Amino acid sequence: MGRFEIAIRNGIVLTMNDEMRVYNPGSVGISGSEIKYVGKEEVRGEEEIDAGGCVVMPGLINCHTHSPMTIFRNAFEDQPLEKWLKEYVWPVEMRLKPEHVRAGARLAAIEMALAGVTCFNDMYFFMDEVAKAAVEVGIRGVLSEGLVELFSDKTSEEILKRGVKFAEEYHGWKGMIWAMLGPHAEYSCSLDFLNKVREEADRLKVGIHIHLAEVKPPVDEFIKKHGKTPVKALDDIGFLKNDVLLAHAIYLNDEDLKILKERNVAVSYNPVSNMKLASGAARIEEMMKLGIRVGLGTDGPGSNN
């Protein structure tokens, strides 16, 4: 076996392959930007790292967050989600400038890198600043401009255009940033708007990131207004496909779960945030038994500290 540029030795190597094989002790050999060797043989390299007492594993992925909200950490405590958003978070966010978002995103990217997170799925605004912060730190991002019709003085066309513009400019940027469209939620975006988002996502060939069924009162209001659950309503307009990621997805019935399975929709489970804001608990065990794709997210630092 030849020498590698970087040789990691003597660690507990979690391969995360189909067999979930573990090498203890194990080694990893890296040359250029590629992992060339993973196994139990001792390796040598130009740079050698003794990983004794450490776990060596693929990078973690944060499936749902709002990274610039590090600047809201420990603020607005002990509030339920709706009050937290409408009375505290949204009024402050209206005053944020690009430099605030950049500072919060840089801190978040550094914290994620230190915690082993190498890719994150993010929704906020001034997302060009988030993209720059991620690349500066050296982690990958799947980013979307948060699109909110509720309370906006902009037209639906103007709101959507902002998300489309970011996707067109940053999808694939520097080989480290990918874009999605980010309609905020079923209660802050109309079905007509969500239908237009679906059309643009198909045109751009990007995915969709949306909060859905996070807390009970808006879900109850949605059902009263539309006569169906948010999942059923979105499915009826052709919104749900395998490129959609639902954040939270807590208040779902059995039919909703069946639809997610049939459409191969992914879900981000955010347990710490859901506990902090008393949002509820998603039916994760049932989702996984059905074969629904489930990942873990932190949500924004403001809602999990």
JSON list of N, CA and C in Angstrom, two decimals, residues 198-237:
[
{"chain": "A", "resi": 198, "resn": "ARG", "atom": "N", "xyz": [-43.84, 25.21, -7.05]},
{"chain": "A", "resi": 198, "resn": "ARG", "atom": "CA", "xyz": [-43.63, 23.88, -7.64]},
{"chain": "A", "resi": 198, "resn": "ARG", "atom": "C", "xyz": [-43.24, 23.99, -9.12]},
{"chain": "A", "resi": 199, "resn": "GLU", "atom": "N", "xyz": [-43.91, 24.86, -9.84]},
{"chain": "A", "resi": 199, "resn": "GLU", "atom": "CA", "xyz": [-43.61, 25.04, -11.26]},
{"chain": "A", "resi": 199, "resn": "GLU", "atom": "C", "xyz": [-42.18, 25.55, -11.46]},
{"chain": "A", "resi": 200, "resn": "GLU", "atom": "N", "xyz": [-41.77, 26.51, -10.64]},
{"chain": "A", "resi": 200, "resn": "GLU", "atom": "CA", "xyz": [-40.42, 27.06, -10.78]},
{"chain": "A", "resi": 200, "resn": "GLU", "atom": "C", "xyz": [-39.36, 26.04, -10.37]},
{"chain": "A", "resi": 201, "resn": "ALA", "atom": "N", "xyz": [-39.64, 25.26, -9.34]},
{"chain": "A", "resi": 201, "resn": "ALA", "atom": "CA", "xyz": [-38.69, 24.22, -8.92]},
{"chain": "A", "resi": 201, "resn": "ALA", "atom": "C", "xyz": [-38.49, 23.20, -10.03]},
{"chain": "A", "resi": 202, "resn": "ASP", "atom": "N", "xyz": [-39.57, 22.84, -10.70]},
{"chain": "A", "resi": 202, "resn": "ASP", "atom": "CA", "xyz": [-39.46, 21.90, -11.82]},
{"chain": "A", "resi": 202, "resn": "ASP", "atom": "C", "xyz": [-38.64, 22.51, -12.95]},
{"chain": "A", "resi": 203, "resn": "ARG", "atom": "N", "xyz": [-38.89, 23.78, -13.22]},
{"chain": "A", "resi": 203, "resn": "ARG", "atom": "CA", "xyz": [-38.15, 24.45, -14.30]},
{"chain": "A", "resi": 203, "resn": "ARG", "atom": "C", "xyz": [-36.66, 24.55, -13.99]},
{"chain": "A", "resi": 204, "resn": "LEU", "atom": "N", "xyz": [-36.34, 24.89, -12.76]},
{"chain": "A", "resi": 204, "resn": "LEU", "atom": "CA", "xyz": [-34.94, 25.07, -12.35]},
{"chain": "A", "resi": 204, "resn": "LEU", "atom": "C", "xyz": [-34.25, 23.76, -12.00]},
{"chain": "A", "resi": 205, "resn": "LYS", "atom": "N", "xyz": [-35.06, 22.70, -11.85]},
{"chain": "A", "resi": 205, "resn": "LYS", "atom": "CA", "xyz": [-34.54, 21.39, -11.43]},
{"chain": "A", "resi": 205, "resn": "LYS", "atom": "C", "xyz": [-33.86, 21.47, -10.05]},
{"chain": "A", "resi": 206, "resn": "VAL", "atom": "N", "xyz": [-34.55, 22.12, -9.13]},
{"chain": "A", "resi": 206, "resn": "VAL", "atom": "CA", "xyz": [-34.10, 22.19, -7.73]},
{"chain": "A", "resi": 206, "resn": "VAL", "atom": "C", "xyz": [-35.22, 21.67, -6.84]},
{"chain": "A", "resi": 207, "resn": "GLY", "atom": "N", "xyz": [-34.87, 21.35, -5.59]},
{"chain": "A", "resi": 207, "resn": "GLY", "atom": "CA", "xyz": [-35.84, 20.85, -4.64]},
{"chain": "A", "resi": 207, "resn": "GLY", "atom": "C", "xyz": [-36.57, 21.96, -3.91]},
{"chain": "A", "resi": 208, "resn": "ILE", "atom": "N", "xyz": [-37.44, 21.55, -2.98]},
{"chain": "A", "resi": 208, "resn": "ILE", "atom": "CA", "xyz": [-38.24, 22.48, -2.19]},
{"chain": "A", "resi": 208, "resn": "ILE", "atom": "C", "xyz": [-38.10, 22.14, -0.71]},
{"chain": "A", "resi": 209, "resn": "HIS", "atom": "N", "xyz": [-37.89, 23.17, 0.09]},
{"chain": "A", "resi": 209, "resn": "HIS", "atom": "CA", "xyz": [-37.73, 23.05, 1.55]},
{"chain": "A", "resi": 209, "resn": "HIS", "atom": "C", "xyz": [-38.85, 23.86, 2.19]},
{"chain": "A", "resi": 210, "resn": "ILE", "atom": "N", "xyz": [-39.70, 23.23, 3.01]},
{"chain": "A", "resi": 210, "resn": "ILE", "atom": "CA", "xyz": [-40.85, 23.93, 3.58]},
{"chain": "A", "resi": 210, "resn": "ILE", "atom": "C", "xyz": [-41.16, 23.41, 4.98]},
{"chain": "A", "resi": 211, "resn": "HIS", "atom": "N", "xyz": [-41.55, 24.32, 5.89]},
{"chain": "A", "resi": 211, "resn": "HIS", "atom": "CA", "xyz": [-42.09, 23.91, 7.18]},
{"chain": "A", "resi": 211, "resn": "HIS", "atom": "C", "xyz": [-43.52, 23.42, 6.94]},
{"chain": "A", "resi": 212, "resn": "LEU", "atom": "N", "xyz": [-43.88, 22.32, 7.60]},
{"chain": "A", "resi": 212, "resn": "LEU", "atom": "CA", "xyz": [-45.25, 21.82, 7.42]},
{"chain": "A", "resi": 212, "resn": "LEU", "atom": "C", "xyz": [-45.76, 21.17, 8.69]},
{"chain": "A", "resi": 213, "resn": "ALA", "atom": "N", "xyz": [-46.99, 21.51, 9.05]},
{"chain": "A", "resi": 213, "resn": "ALA", "atom": "CA", "xyz": [-47.69, 20.88, 10.19]},
{"chain": "A", "resi": 213, "resn": "ALA", "atom": "C", "xyz": [-46.84, 20.88, 11.45]},
{"chain": "A", "resi": 214, "resn": "GLU", "atom": "N", "xyz": [-46.26, 22.05, 11.73]},
{"chain": "A", "resi": 214, "resn": "GLU", "atom": "CA", "xyz": [-45.33, 22.15, 12.88]},
{"chain": "A", "resi": 214, "resn": "GLU", "atom": "C", "xyz": [-46.07, 22.29, 14.20]},
{"chain": "A", "resi": 215, "resn": "VAL", "atom": "N", "xyz": [-47.15, 23.05, 14.22]},
{"chain": "A", "resi": 215, "resn": "VAL", "atom": "CA", "xyz": [-47.94, 23.22, 15.45]},
{"chain": "A", "resi": 215, "resn": "VAL", "atom": "C", "xyz": [-49.43, 23.06, 15.13]},
{"chain": "A", "resi": 216, "resn": "LYS", "atom": "N", "xyz": [-50.20, 22.70, 16.14]},
{"chain": "A", "resi": 216, "resn": "LYS", "atom": "CA", "xyz": [-51.58, 22.30, 15.91]},
{"chain": "A", "resi": 216, "resn": "LYS", "atom": "C", "xyz": [-52.53, 23.43, 15.49]},
{"chain": "A", "resi": 217, "resn": "PRO", "atom": "N", "xyz": [-52.51, 24.60, 16.14]},
{"chain": "A", "resi": 217, "resn": "PRO", "atom": "CA", "xyz": [-53.51, 25.62, 15.77]},
{"chain": "A", "resi": 217, "resn": "PRO", "atom": "C", "xyz": [-53.52, 26.00, 14.29]},
{"chain": "A", "resi": 218, "resn": "PRO", "atom": "N", "xyz": [-52.36, 26.26, 13.65]},
{"chain": "A", "resi": 218, "resn": "PRO", "atom": "CA", "xyz": [-52.41, 26.57, 12.22]},
{"chain": "A", "resi": 218, "resn": "PRO", "atom": "C", "xyz": [-52.90, 25.41, 11.36]},
{"chain": "A", "resi": 219, "resn": "VAL", "atom": "N", "xyz": [-52.61, 24.17, 11.79]},
{"chain": "A", "resi": 219, "resn": "VAL", "atom": "CA", "xyz": [-53.10, 23.01, 11.05]},
{"chain": "A", "resi": 219, "resn": "VAL", "atom": "C", "xyz": [-54.62, 22.95, 11.15]},
{"chain": "A", "resi": 220, "resn": "ASP", "atom": "N", "xyz": [-55.15, 23.17, 12.34]},
{"chain": "A", "resi": 220, "resn": "ASP", "atom": "CA", "xyz": [-56.61, 23.17, 12.52]},
{"chain": "A", "resi": 220, "resn": "ASP", "atom": "C", "xyz": [-57.26, 24.27, 11.68]},
{"chain": "A", "resi": 221, "resn": "GLU", "atom": "N", "xyz": [-56.65, 25.45, 11.64]},
{"chain": "A", "resi": 221, "resn": "GLU", "atom": "CA", "xyz": [-57.17, 26.55, 10.84]},
{"chain": "A", "resi": 221, "resn": "GLU", "atom": "C", "xyz": [-57.13, 26.22, 9.36]},
{"chain": "A", "resi": 222, "resn": "PHE", "atom": "N", "xyz": [-56.04, 25.57, 8.94]},
{"chain": "A", "resi": 222, "resn": "PHE", "atom": "CA", "xyz": [-55.90, 25.19, 7.53]},
{"chain": "A", "resi": 222, "resn": "PHE", "atom": "C", "xyz": [-57.00, 24.21, 7.13]},
{"chain": "A", "resi": 223, "resn": "ILE", "atom": "N", "xyz": [-57.24, 23.22, 7.98]},
{"chain": "A", "resi": 223, "resn": "ILE", "atom": "CA", "xyz": [-58.27, 22.22, 7.68]},
{"chain": "A", "resi": 223, "resn": "ILE", "atom": "C", "xyz": [-59.65, 22.88, 7.64]},
{"chain": "A", "resi": 224, "resn": "LYS", "atom": "N", "xyz": [-59.90, 23.80, 8.55]},
{"chain": "A", "resi": 224, "resn": "LYS", "atom": "CA", "xyz": [-61.18, 24.51, 8.57]},
{"chain": "A", "resi": 224, "resn": "LYS", "atom": "C", "xyz": [-61.37, 25.32, 7.29]},
{"chain": "A", "resi": 225, "resn": "LYS", "atom": "N", "xyz": [-60.30, 25.92, 6.79]},
{"chain": "A", "resi": 225, "resn": "LYS", "atom": "CA", "xyz": [-60.37, 26.77, 5.59]},
{"chain": "A", "resi": 225, "resn": "LYS", "atom": "C", "xyz": [-60.47, 25.95, 4.31]},
{"chain": "A", "resi": 226, "resn": "HIS", "atom": "N", "xyz": [-59.67, 24.86, 4.22]},
{"chain": "A", "resi": 226, "resn": "HIS", "atom": "CA", "xyz": [-59.56, 24.13, 2.96]},
{"chain": "A", "resi": 226, "resn": "HIS", "atom": "C", "xyz": [-60.29, 22.78, 2.96]},
{"chain": "A", "resi": 227, "resn": "GLY", "atom": "N", "xyz": [-60.73, 22.32, 4.13]},
{"chain": "A", "resi": 227, "resn": "GLY", "atom": "CA", "xyz": [-61.45, 21.05, 4.18]},
{"chain": "A", "resi": 227, "resn": "GLY", "atom": "C", "xyz": [-60.57, 19.83, 4.04]},
{"chain": "A", "resi": 228, "resn": "LYS", "atom": "N", "xyz": [-59.28, 20.00, 4.20]},
{"chain": "A", "resi": 228, "resn": "LYS", "atom": "CA", "xyz": [-58.33, 18.89, 4.09]},
{"chain": "A", "resi": 228, "resn": "LYS", "atom": "C", "xyz": [-57.04, 19.26, 4.82]},
{"chain": "A", "resi": 229, "resn": "THR", "atom": "N", "xyz": [-56.24, 18.26, 5.10]},
{"chain": "A", "resi": 229, "resn": "THR", "atom": "CA", "xyz": [-54.98, 18.51, 5.80]},
{"chain": "A", "resi": 229, "resn": "THR", "atom": "C", "xyz": [-53.98, 19.20, 4.87]},
{"chain": "A", "resi": 230, "resn": "PRO", "atom": "N", "xyz": [-52.95, 19.84, 5.44]},
{"chain": "A", "resi": 230, "resn": "PRO", "atom": "CA", "xyz": [-51.93, 20.45, 4.59]},
{"chain": "A", "resi": 230, "resn": "PRO", "atom": "C", "xyz": [-51.28, 19.45, 3.63]},
{"chain": "A", "resi": 231, "resn": "VAL", "atom": "N", "xyz": [-50.98, 18.25, 4.10]},
{"chain": "A", "resi": 231, "resn": "VAL", "atom": "CA", "xyz": [-50.35, 17.25, 3.23]},
{"chain": "A", "resi": 231, "resn": "VAL", "atom": "C", "xyz": [-51.28, 16.90, 2.06]},
{"chain": "A", "resi": 232, "resn": "LYS", "atom": "N", "xyz": [-52.55, 16.66, 2.36]},
{"chain": "A", "resi": 232, "resn": "LYS", "atom": "CA", "xyz": [-53.51, 16.31, 1.30]},
{"chain": "A", "resi": 232, "resn": "LYS", "atom": "C", "xyz": [-53.68, 17.46, 0.32]},
{"chain": "A", "resi": 233, "resn": "ALA", "atom": "N", "xyz": [-53.73, 18.69, 0.84]},
{"chain": "A", "resi": 233, "resn": "ALA", "atom": "CA", "xyz": [-53.89, 19.84, -0.04]},
{"chain": "A", "resi": 233, "resn": "ALA", "atom": "C", "xyz": [-52.69, 20.01, -0.97]},
{"chain": "A", "resi": 234, "resn": "LEU", "atom": "N", "xyz": [-51.50, 19.84, -0.42]},
{"chain": "A", "resi": 234, "resn": "LEU", "atom": "CA", "xyz": [-50.30, 19.98, -1.25]},
{"chain": "A", "resi": 234, "resn": "LEU", "atom": "C", "xyz": [-50.20, 18.85, -2.26]},
{"chain": "A", "resi": 235, "resn": "ASP", "atom": "N", "xyz": [-50.63, 17.67, -1.87]},
{"chain": "A", "resi": 235, "resn": "ASP", "atom": "CA", "xyz": [-50.61, 16.56, -2.81]},
{"chain": "A", "resi": 235, "resn": "ASP", "atom": "C", "xyz": [-51.60, 16.79, -3.95]},
{"chain": "A", "resi": 236, "resn": "ASP", "atom": "N", "xyz": [-52.74, 17.36, -3.63]},
{"chain": "A", "resi": 236, "resn": "ASP", "atom": "CA", "xyz": [-53.77, 17.60, -4.65]},
{"chain": "A", "resi": 236, "resn": "ASP", "atom": "C", "xyz": [-53.32, 18.59, -5.72]},
{"chain": "A", "resi": 237, "resn": "ILE", "atom": "N", "xyz": [-52.39, 19.49, -5.39]},
{"chain": "A", "resi": 237, "resn": "ILE", "atom": "CA", "xyz": [-51.90, 20.45, -6.40]},
{"chain": "A", "resi": 237, "resn": "ILE", "atom": "C", "xyz": [-50.59, 19.97, -7.05]}
]
